[in-house]
Amino acid sequence: MKFAKVLARVTWLLVTENTVSYQRLRRDFGLDDGALEDLRRQLVLIHKVATDQGGESLAWAHAASSGTASTGLAPIRPSAPVAAAVATSQPAATVSDAERRPLTVMFCDLADSTALSARLDPEDLQDVIRAYQETCTGLIQAYGGFVAKYMGDGILVYFGYPKSLEKNAERAVRTGLAIVEAMGGLNAGPGRAKGIEIAVRIGIATGLVMVGEVVGEGLAQERTVIGEAPNVAARLQSLAGRNGIVIGALTKEIAGDAFLYEDLGARELKGITGLVVAWGVAGLRDAGDERADEAETESGAPPPTLVGRDEEVGLLRRAWQGTKDERRGQVVLISGEAGIGKSVLIDGLRAGVLAEGLPRVTFRCSPYHTNSALYPVIEHFKRLAGWQPEDAPAARVAKLEAMIEHYDQPLGETLPLLASLLSLPLPEERYPPLTLTPQQQKQQTQDAIIAMTLEAAEQQPLLELWEDLHWADPSTLELLELLIEQAPTASLLMVLTARPEFVPPWPARSHITPITLNRLERQHSEALVNRLAGTRPLPAEVVEHIVAKTDGVPLYVEELTKTILASDILRDTGGRYELTGPLASLAIPDTLQESLMARLDRLPQVRELAQLGSVLGREFAYEMITGLATVGETALQAGLGQLVASELLYQRGRPPRARYIFKHALVQDAAYQSLLRRTRQQHHQQVAELLESRFPEVVRVQPELLARHYSEAGVTERAVTYWLEAGRRAAGRSAYPEAIAHLHQGLAMLADLAETPERARQELAFQSTLGPVVMATQGYGSSAAAVIYHRARELCRLVGDTEVIYPVLFGVYLLDLVSARYRESIEVANELLELARQAGNSGARAAGHLALGVSLVQAGQPSLACEHFEQSIALLDQEERRPIAFRYGLEVGATAQAYWAWSLWLLGYPDQALERGRQTLGLLEEVRHPYTESRG
């Protein structure tokens, strides 16, 4: 028998018999001394459910707190109805992954059980306890609680597990009050018959817990709960008087003003660190006793309808009509908090344009690609070209050609640019490699994209949607700014959405109209609730509750309404809904976490799929989640179908080519945050390894995606490698902001590794890549560049790297030069030149002579400087000029010619200076290095 089963069965023996001898355990379970000691440690030290009785036996630890040990009152097995209720509410044994949950715990104990056991016959006492348990269990279930364990005459109850509902703390307190009230009925029945008065003591506490692995089987099956709340609840119960309820401060804070409280002050509780503020519950603040039954049902509600946005809808329609009638481009920026209705607003516009048969395109920014250059643009072109995952490169080229030919753009010029953007290899016999510098390629790619957009808008009015700009990468915003500037020249309506924290990088323009979405007014919230309810009207108090709790946020209105429609507090009578339970237990979620869990807890596999999807991102492919899911394909498709049907996900296409999109980013966040930290890490590592093994193209073109997943997985070494690759790739494309972000991410992770020679070499690779990028964006003399290059120089000395030292010293020389530290710059240039001579590196020698020459000119020695410029030019290999230019950040030959010309002019040789100037222009034409050209 497996140890877990032995543990579960022994636990149940302790619950039912109170004491079990070690001799019996050896005999009944065949345990040797080692196994018996392991069992003792688990029960006594780890789970703390038993105590050792002098090395002879184990005793149920909770007997003392319930009066069992002192009275001889043995725990009894729950009655058949209670047992059935507990069995049906037990968590599924197949779900073993631990998770984080906010949990409200109630500990309910029968008061004065010692006196009862002394007065009553054991059978009569059993009848009393059975009636007490049945009464409590019915009320607990009515309010959405879960009986975790019967401990003698005590009951341990969870609110928030295994099913998460709204307002768990308030529900627990209402249950306690209902139980206290129900004691009157018990006293009128079994109590009067036995000549006793039955009372309870209740303690309630709230806190974040980890719900762990399933332990035990049958009625004894439970999940371990790790956290302080269960212990605090048990200790607070000991403070309560007869029929008293004592709660912790956090429970009171969450429960709010629904109850009347008595301040019991800060108390010192046994086993709890620090003082605990305790509050007594005196009763409901409002009159009446409500019963809840919130098991979810299918609501049948239609999709949410746009309400309360007449002004904004009218503005968008007028803008679209003006675009069509006047052939005049416009831009509308919609701003609002998460869940305020930005997506619903543009969905309405999109649907109208679709009905007209006119084109509309959508660019969707991603929170996982904020540093992936032009990510939404790349994804758009992949969709526009009709690429499929199984397409060979030749097929993708053909589709891209067909797409471009639809526009009046030169195929030979445009296709290589887009192919490079999409990381698509081209046949060299048809398309020679691009000979542009990264900056030229970037500009021409931007021009091509804008030209295609404007041409499409010239053919017929075009709606272009840019969603979630608060997640846009810098290169996308740069392109967008260029497009916005030219929008008035074509029949183009651009509608942009962003959260309030987004600050547009472009200046205000007359053709840009801002829209700020505010919260709904009361009548609009009511209208939205009624439309969600469909043809059957909701009771007025239900509508009032939703409107009062959701505060005009459309997403909250939508989610809370659906939660109520899916619960059993409403009964469908055919023509209308009737209220059958309390509304106070339902409230607007602070986040969507509770709402999400309430809708998914009925089917754990569906919840797990939502969590897996949340790790993959806002949008994910069926083929990706297939590689991660532990269920079969039939169950996977069924689960995803339920997520789509519940409107948590949108679906595009059919499996196996389907893609899924979380309807709201907040839903994705809620699913993600419900995962344990270690579970998230495991999933991120699985995603990264899946990408490496099955999607090499993604690895090649999006190393930052691998870097992010490995970072979240805590696999630092792999993450560092991919951050470096991502930084180099972005720098090679002149996507400098993205390159800086990637490299800084990698450096931050590198700091977590132990200080070793290998770490020093890796840091040197990061710093030497980062240096030229920072100089290009912040200037030669920037303080950031100084920190980078001085650190890189120190690392070169530490690891003895003779290859990286050359551009590093060149960077240090530039820092000294622009700071007018000419003596220092000459020293650094001489060091660079000497090292290059020793190694026989002609390219580095050329850079060294250039550095020394420029320093000498600045130091007032132009004649000597000319000798170094001449040597620098002579050392350059024609084939190496381009790689050298990008390694050192400038074109060495052209720069040497330019400074030689200047030196000759200073020496009084204007004709020779002019000739050198002409040669400089010739060299620049050959190499085309934009940064060198920009320096004059």
mmCIF file of C-alpha atoms in Angstrom, residues 426-704:
data_model
loop_
_atom_site.group_PDB
_atom_site.id
_atom_site.type_symbol
_atom_site.label_atom_id
_atom_site.label_comp_id
_atom_site.label_asym_id
_atom_site.label_seq_id
_atom_site.Cartn_x
_atom_site.Cartn_y
_atom_site.Cartn_z
ATOM 1 C CA LEU A 426 14.616 34.706 -50.276
ATOM 2 C CA PRO A 427 16.088 32.887 -53.291
ATOM 3 C CA GLU A 428 19.217 34.879 -54.133
ATOM 4 C CA GLU A 429 18.889 34.196 -57.859
ATOM 5 C CA ARG A 430 15.673 36.211 -57.863
ATOM 6 C CA TYR A 431 16.256 38.636 -55.029
ATOM 7 C CA PRO A 432 19.840 39.713 -54.326
ATOM 8 C CA PRO A 433 20.690 40.380 -50.662
ATOM 9 C CA LEU A 434 19.971 43.862 -49.390
ATOM 10 C CA THR A 435 23.019 46.114 -49.258
ATOM 11 C CA LEU A 436 21.416 48.731 -47.051
ATOM 12 C CA THR A 437 22.617 49.798 -43.658
ATOM 13 C CA PRO A 438 20.261 48.932 -40.784
ATOM 14 C CA GLN A 439 19.089 52.527 -40.574
ATOM 15 C CA GLN A 440 18.413 52.731 -44.306
ATOM 16 C CA GLN A 441 16.594 49.416 -44.228
ATOM 17 C CA LYS A 442 14.512 50.573 -41.301
ATOM 18 C CA GLN A 443 13.511 53.792 -43.041
ATOM 19 C CA GLN A 444 12.713 52.114 -46.337
ATOM 20 C CA THR A 445 10.674 49.445 -44.568
ATOM 21 C CA GLN A 446 8.690 52.135 -42.793
ATOM 22 C CA ASP A 447 8.143 53.928 -46.095
ATOM 23 C CA ALA A 448 6.955 50.739 -47.784
ATOM 24 C CA ILE A 449 4.474 49.916 -45.025
ATOM 25 C CA ILE A 450 3.079 53.433 -45.030
ATOM 26 C CA ALA A 451 2.881 53.499 -48.835
ATOM 27 C CA MET A 452 0.917 50.244 -48.895
ATOM 28 C CA THR A 453 -1.471 51.537 -46.249
ATOM 29 C CA LEU A 454 -2.089 54.841 -47.990
ATOM 30 C CA GLU A 455 -2.509 53.146 -51.357
ATOM 31 C CA ALA A 456 -5.136 50.817 -49.914
ATOM 32 C CA ALA A 457 -6.918 53.845 -48.469
ATOM 33 C CA GLU A 458 -6.802 55.556 -51.862
ATOM 34 C CA GLN A 459 -8.580 52.634 -53.498
ATOM 35 C CA GLN A 460 -11.441 52.676 -50.971
ATOM 36 C CA PRO A 461 -11.988 54.028 -47.453
ATOM 37 C CA LEU A 462 -10.009 52.040 -44.899
ATOM 38 C CA LEU A 463 -10.539 51.554 -41.159
ATOM 39 C CA GLU A 464 -7.322 50.815 -39.299
ATOM 40 C CA LEU A 465 -7.504 49.807 -35.639
ATOM 41 C CA TRP A 466 -4.511 49.903 -33.286
ATOM 42 C CA GLU A 467 -5.396 48.269 -29.970
ATOM 43 C CA ASP A 468 -3.642 48.536 -26.589
ATOM 44 C CA LEU A 469 -0.934 51.035 -27.449
ATOM 45 C CA HIS A 470 0.190 51.006 -23.808
ATOM 46 C CA TRP A 471 1.872 47.710 -24.764
ATOM 47 C CA ALA A 472 3.338 48.922 -28.069
ATOM 48 C CA ASP A 473 7.071 48.554 -28.704
ATOM 49 C CA PRO A 474 9.056 51.732 -29.501
ATOM 50 C CA SER A 475 9.522 50.853 -33.176
ATOM 51 C CA THR A 476 5.787 50.379 -33.632
ATOM 52 C CA LEU A 477 5.122 53.765 -32.044
ATOM 53 C CA GLU A 478 7.729 55.328 -34.323
ATOM 54 C CA LEU A 479 6.034 53.857 -37.394
ATOM 55 C CA LEU A 480 2.631 54.851 -36.081
ATOM 56 C CA GLU A 481 3.737 58.440 -35.614
ATOM 57 C CA LEU A 482 4.910 58.592 -39.235
ATOM 58 C CA LEU A 483 1.628 57.118 -40.433
ATOM 59 C CA ILE A 484 -0.427 59.508 -38.311
ATOM 60 C CA GLU A 485 1.394 62.455 -39.877
ATOM 61 C CA GLN A 486 0.370 61.291 -43.362
ATOM 62 C CA ALA A 487 -3.131 60.069 -42.499
ATOM 63 C CA PRO A 488 -4.904 63.227 -43.783
ATOM 64 C CA THR A 489 -3.671 62.510 -47.319
ATOM 65 C CA ALA A 490 -5.907 59.445 -47.835
ATOM 66 C CA SER A 491 -9.324 58.010 -46.968
ATOM 67 C CA LEU A 492 -8.034 56.479 -43.773
ATOM 68 C CA LEU A 493 -9.649 56.386 -40.339
ATOM 69 C CA MET A 494 -7.208 55.306 -37.671
ATOM 70 C CA VAL A 495 -8.744 54.380 -34.318
ATOM 71 C CA LEU A 496 -6.275 53.848 -31.477
ATOM 72 C CA THR A 497 -6.957 52.521 -27.981
ATOM 73 C CA ALA A 498 -4.840 52.780 -24.854
ATOM 74 C CA ARG A 499 -5.040 52.879 -21.098
ATOM 75 C CA PRO A 500 -4.707 56.211 -19.281
ATOM 76 C CA GLU A 501 -1.026 55.679 -18.489
ATOM 77 C CA PHE A 502 -0.165 55.819 -22.198
ATOM 78 C CA VAL A 503 1.348 59.146 -23.258
ATOM 79 C CA PRO A 504 1.312 59.649 -27.053
ATOM 80 C CA PRO A 505 4.818 60.371 -28.372
ATOM 81 C CA TRP A 506 3.429 62.456 -31.226
ATOM 82 C CA PRO A 507 2.402 66.113 -30.965
ATOM 83 C CA ALA A 508 -1.203 67.264 -31.037
ATOM 84 C CA ARG A 509 -2.620 67.672 -34.537
ATOM 85 C CA SER A 510 -5.906 69.028 -35.846
ATOM 86 C CA HIS A 511 -6.784 65.687 -37.430
ATOM 87 C CA ILE A 512 -6.335 63.781 -34.125
ATOM 88 C CA THR A 513 -9.435 63.522 -31.923
ATOM 89 C CA PRO A 514 -9.109 62.202 -28.359
ATOM 90 C CA ILE A 515 -11.936 60.309 -26.648
ATOM 91 C CA THR A 516 -11.807 59.574 -22.935
ATOM 92 C CA LEU A 517 -14.231 56.879 -21.809
ATOM 93 C CA ASN A 518 -15.791 57.564 -18.432
ATOM 94 C CA ARG A 519 -17.816 55.200 -16.271
ATOM 95 C CA LEU A 520 -21.423 54.502 -17.167
ATOM 96 C CA GLU A 521 -24.248 56.488 -15.679
ATOM 97 C CA ARG A 522 -26.783 54.621 -13.596
ATOM 98 C CA GLN A 523 -29.445 54.228 -16.286
ATOM 99 C CA HIS A 524 -26.862 52.874 -18.701
ATOM 100 C CA SER A 525 -25.611 50.309 -16.202
ATOM 101 C CA GLU A 526 -29.200 49.180 -15.659
ATOM 102 C CA ALA A 527 -29.734 48.926 -19.413
ATOM 103 C CA LEU A 528 -26.613 46.802 -19.783
ATOM 104 C CA VAL A 529 -27.744 44.472 -16.991
ATOM 105 C CA ASN A 530 -31.160 44.022 -18.575
ATOM 106 C CA ARG A 531 -29.736 43.362 -22.009
ATOM 107 C CA LEU A 532 -27.369 40.775 -20.616
ATOM 108 C CA ALA A 533 -30.318 39.075 -18.913
ATOM 109 C CA GLY A 534 -32.093 38.677 -22.242
ATOM 110 C CA THR A 535 -35.852 38.393 -22.586
ATOM 111 C CA ARG A 536 -36.465 37.402 -18.958
ATOM 112 C CA PRO A 537 -36.320 40.452 -16.653
ATOM 113 C CA LEU A 538 -34.337 40.331 -13.449
ATOM 114 C CA PRO A 539 -35.877 41.269 -10.090
ATOM 115 C CA ALA A 540 -35.474 44.936 -9.261
ATOM 116 C CA GLU A 541 -33.337 44.190 -6.216
ATOM 117 C CA VAL A 542 -30.942 42.167 -8.366
ATOM 118 C CA VAL A 543 -30.526 45.027 -10.821
ATOM 119 C CA GLU A 544 -30.106 47.462 -7.938
ATOM 120 C CA HIS A 545 -27.421 45.254 -6.378
ATOM 121 C CA ILE A 546 -25.428 44.979 -9.597
ATOM 122 C CA VAL A 547 -25.632 48.702 -10.346
ATOM 123 C CA ALA A 548 -24.630 49.633 -6.807
ATOM 124 C CA LYS A 549 -21.687 47.252 -6.705
ATOM 125 C CA THR A 550 -20.201 47.730 -10.180
ATOM 126 C CA ASP A 551 -19.750 51.509 -10.052
ATOM 127 C CA GLY A 552 -20.336 52.024 -13.759
ATOM 128 C CA VAL A 553 -17.436 49.933 -15.050
ATOM 129 C CA PRO A 554 -18.914 47.989 -18.001
ATOM 130 C CA LEU A 555 -16.664 44.969 -17.546
ATOM 131 C CA TYR A 556 -17.630 44.691 -13.886
ATOM 132 C CA VAL A 557 -21.304 45.023 -14.790
ATOM 133 C CA GLU A 558 -20.925 42.306 -17.387
ATOM 134 C CA GLU A 559 -18.978 39.890 -15.188
ATOM 135 C CA LEU A 560 -21.099 40.285 -12.063
ATOM 136 C CA THR A 561 -24.343 39.955 -14.036
ATOM 137 C CA LYS A 562 -23.129 36.754 -15.667
ATOM 138 C CA THR A 563 -22.059 35.382 -12.297
ATOM 139 C CA ILE A 564 -25.522 35.976 -10.849
ATOM 140 C CA LEU A 565 -27.265 34.557 -13.919
ATOM 141 C CA ALA A 566 -25.103 31.448 -13.637
ATOM 142 C CA SER A 567 -25.884 30.952 -9.949
ATOM 143 C CA ASP A 568 -28.776 29.352 -8.085
ATOM 144 C CA ILE A 569 -29.821 32.534 -6.327
ATOM 145 C CA LEU A 570 -32.112 33.036 -9.327
ATOM 146 C CA ARG A 571 -34.882 30.655 -10.359
ATOM 147 C CA ASP A 572 -36.192 30.746 -13.911
ATOM 148 C CA THR A 573 -39.996 30.621 -13.689
ATOM 149 C CA GLY A 574 -40.450 30.652 -17.444
ATOM 150 C CA GLY A 575 -41.188 34.309 -18.053
ATOM 151 C CA ARG A 576 -38.980 35.953 -15.473
ATOM 152 C CA TYR A 577 -36.335 35.330 -12.813
ATOM 153 C CA GLU A 578 -37.169 35.071 -9.118
ATOM 154 C CA LEU A 579 -34.688 35.638 -6.328
ATOM 155 C CA THR A 580 -34.089 32.595 -4.108
ATOM 156 C CA GLY A 581 -31.049 33.660 -2.076
ATOM 157 C CA PRO A 582 -29.175 36.655 -0.680
ATOM 158 C CA LEU A 583 -27.454 39.151 -2.919
ATOM 159 C CA ALA A 584 -25.175 40.493 -0.213
ATOM 160 C CA SER A 585 -22.788 37.602 -0.749
ATOM 161 C CA LEU A 586 -22.157 38.787 -4.310
ATOM 162 C CA ALA A 587 -20.154 41.907 -5.011
ATOM 163 C CA ILE A 588 -18.037 43.548 -7.649
ATOM 164 C CA PRO A 589 -14.625 41.877 -7.747
ATOM 165 C CA ASP A 590 -11.658 44.035 -6.929
ATOM 166 C CA THR A 591 -10.060 42.135 -9.787
ATOM 167 C CA LEU A 592 -11.492 39.443 -12.033
ATOM 168 C CA GLN A 593 -9.715 36.709 -10.105
ATOM 169 C CA GLU A 594 -12.709 35.647 -8.041
ATOM 170 C CA SER A 595 -15.090 35.963 -10.985
ATOM 171 C CA LEU A 596 -12.838 33.824 -13.118
ATOM 172 C CA MET A 597 -12.441 31.160 -10.444
ATOM 173 C CA ALA A 598 -16.192 31.104 -9.793
ATOM 174 C CA ARG A 599 -16.861 30.356 -13.457
ATOM 175 C CA LEU A 600 -14.096 27.787 -13.860
ATOM 176 C CA ASP A 601 -14.050 25.850 -10.592
ATOM 177 C CA ARG A 602 -16.802 23.499 -11.718
ATOM 178 C CA LEU A 603 -14.460 22.037 -14.364
ATOM 179 C CA PRO A 604 -10.860 21.968 -13.146
ATOM 180 C CA GLN A 605 -9.564 20.969 -16.574
ATOM 181 C CA VAL A 606 -11.034 24.135 -18.054
ATOM 182 C CA ARG A 607 -9.475 26.246 -15.314
ATOM 183 C CA GLU A 608 -6.125 24.603 -15.933
ATOM 184 C CA LEU A 609 -6.413 25.320 -19.668
ATOM 185 C CA ALA A 610 -7.121 28.985 -18.927
ATOM 186 C CA GLN A 611 -4.072 29.061 -16.669
ATOM 187 C CA LEU A 612 -1.911 27.415 -19.329
ATOM 188 C CA GLY A 613 -3.172 29.894 -21.896
ATOM 189 C CA SER A 614 -2.401 32.787 -19.566
ATOM 190 C CA VAL A 615 1.232 31.673 -19.437
ATOM 191 C CA LEU A 616 1.404 31.571 -23.242
ATOM 192 C CA GLY A 617 0.101 35.114 -23.569
ATOM 193 C CA ARG A 618 -2.940 37.199 -24.486
ATOM 194 C CA GLU A 619 -3.101 35.313 -27.779
ATOM 195 C CA PHE A 620 -1.967 31.739 -28.215
ATOM 196 C CA ALA A 621 -2.076 29.004 -30.825
ATOM 197 C CA TYR A 622 -3.801 25.659 -30.498
ATOM 198 C CA GLU A 623 -0.580 23.903 -31.442
ATOM 199 C CA MET A 624 1.202 25.575 -28.513
ATOM 200 C CA ILE A 625 -1.343 24.663 -25.852
ATOM 201 C CA THR A 626 -1.520 21.152 -27.315
ATOM 202 C CA GLY A 627 2.138 20.736 -26.482
ATOM 203 C CA LEU A 628 1.547 21.776 -22.864
ATOM 204 C CA ALA A 629 -1.817 20.290 -21.938
ATOM 205 C CA THR A 630 -1.909 17.005 -20.069
ATOM 206 C CA VAL A 631 -5.356 16.019 -21.366
ATOM 207 C CA GLY A 632 -6.146 14.285 -24.641
ATOM 208 C CA GLU A 633 -7.010 16.186 -27.784
ATOM 209 C CA THR A 634 -10.745 15.524 -27.478
ATOM 210 C CA ALA A 635 -10.839 16.832 -23.913
ATOM 211 C CA LEU A 636 -8.588 19.738 -24.880
ATOM 212 C CA GLN A 637 -10.868 20.878 -27.688
ATOM 213 C CA ALA A 638 -13.912 20.459 -25.465
ATOM 214 C CA GLY A 639 -12.291 22.502 -22.711
ATOM 215 C CA LEU A 640 -11.248 25.284 -25.061
ATOM 216 C CA GLY A 641 -14.749 25.219 -26.505
ATOM 217 C CA GLN A 642 -16.186 25.814 -23.054
ATOM 218 C CA LEU A 643 -13.840 28.736 -22.494
ATOM 219 C CA VAL A 644 -15.000 30.195 -25.808
ATOM 220 C CA ALA A 645 -18.654 29.528 -24.980
ATOM 221 C CA SER A 646 -18.221 31.244 -21.608
ATOM 222 C CA GLU A 647 -16.716 34.223 -23.467
ATOM 223 C CA LEU A 648 -13.427 34.082 -21.665
ATOM 224 C CA LEU A 649 -11.711 33.407 -24.986
ATOM 225 C CA TYR A 650 -12.243 34.334 -28.604
ATOM 226 C CA GLN A 651 -11.427 31.737 -31.237
ATOM 227 C CA ARG A 652 -10.111 32.319 -34.762
ATOM 228 C CA GLY A 653 -10.089 29.348 -37.102
ATOM 229 C CA ARG A 654 -10.507 25.687 -36.278
ATOM 230 C CA PRO A 655 -8.114 23.261 -34.602
ATOM 231 C CA PRO A 656 -5.373 22.418 -35.318
ATOM 232 C CA ARG A 657 -4.914 25.895 -36.842
ATOM 233 C CA ALA A 658 -7.032 27.738 -34.329
ATOM 234 C CA ARG A 659 -5.798 30.699 -32.354
ATOM 235 C CA TYR A 660 -7.321 31.871 -29.098
ATOM 236 C CA ILE A 661 -7.432 35.345 -27.616
ATOM 237 C CA PHE A 662 -8.375 36.232 -24.051
ATOM 238 C CA LYS A 663 -11.381 38.495 -24.260
ATOM 239 C CA HIS A 664 -9.870 40.762 -21.633
ATOM 240 C CA ALA A 665 -6.303 41.165 -20.508
ATOM 241 C CA LEU A 666 -7.572 41.246 -16.922
ATOM 242 C CA VAL A 667 -9.013 37.771 -17.342
ATOM 243 C CA GLN A 668 -5.631 36.543 -18.477
ATOM 244 C CA ASP A 669 -3.987 38.261 -15.494
ATOM 245 C CA ALA A 670 -6.424 36.677 -13.064
ATOM 246 C CA ALA A 671 -5.827 33.195 -14.447
ATOM 247 C CA TYR A 672 -2.074 33.722 -14.351
ATOM 248 C CA GLN A 673 -1.976 35.039 -10.804
ATOM 249 C CA SER A 674 -3.921 32.065 -9.478
ATOM 250 C CA LEU A 675 -0.950 29.840 -10.258
ATOM 251 C CA LEU A 676 1.628 29.093 -7.609
ATOM 252 C CA ARG A 677 4.953 30.751 -8.247
ATOM 253 C CA ARG A 678 6.653 27.423 -8.792
ATOM 254 C CA THR A 679 3.846 26.247 -11.089
ATOM 255 C CA ARG A 680 4.231 29.378 -13.186
ATOM 256 C CA GLN A 681 7.931 28.696 -13.418
ATOM 257 C CA GLN A 682 7.326 25.125 -14.525
ATOM 258 C CA HIS A 683 4.880 26.225 -17.204
ATOM 259 C CA HIS A 684 7.193 28.962 -18.479
ATOM 260 C CA GLN A 685 10.024 26.463 -18.738
ATOM 261 C CA GLN A 686 7.749 24.051 -20.594
ATOM 262 C CA VAL A 687 6.788 26.808 -23.027
ATOM 263 C CA ALA A 688 10.408 27.745 -23.656
ATOM 264 C CA GLU A 689 11.471 24.142 -24.177
ATOM 265 C CA LEU A 690 8.499 23.552 -26.468
ATOM 266 C CA LEU A 691 9.486 26.549 -28.570
ATOM 267 C CA GLU A 692 13.056 25.283 -28.787
ATOM 268 C CA SER A 693 12.079 21.778 -29.800
ATOM 269 C CA ARG A 694 9.184 22.443 -32.170
ATOM 270 C CA PHE A 695 9.343 26.048 -33.322
ATOM 271 C CA PRO A 696 12.921 26.849 -34.386
ATOM 272 C CA GLU A 697 11.698 29.742 -36.519
ATOM 273 C CA VAL A 698 10.282 31.478 -33.447
ATOM 274 C CA VAL A 699 13.548 30.874 -31.628
ATOM 275 C CA ARG A 700 15.449 32.467 -34.489
ATOM 276 C CA VAL A 701 13.299 35.541 -35.022
ATOM 277 C CA GLN A 702 11.971 36.127 -31.475
ATOM 278 C CA PRO A 703 14.736 35.260 -29.021
ATOM 279 C CA GLU A 704 13.207 37.784 -26.638
#
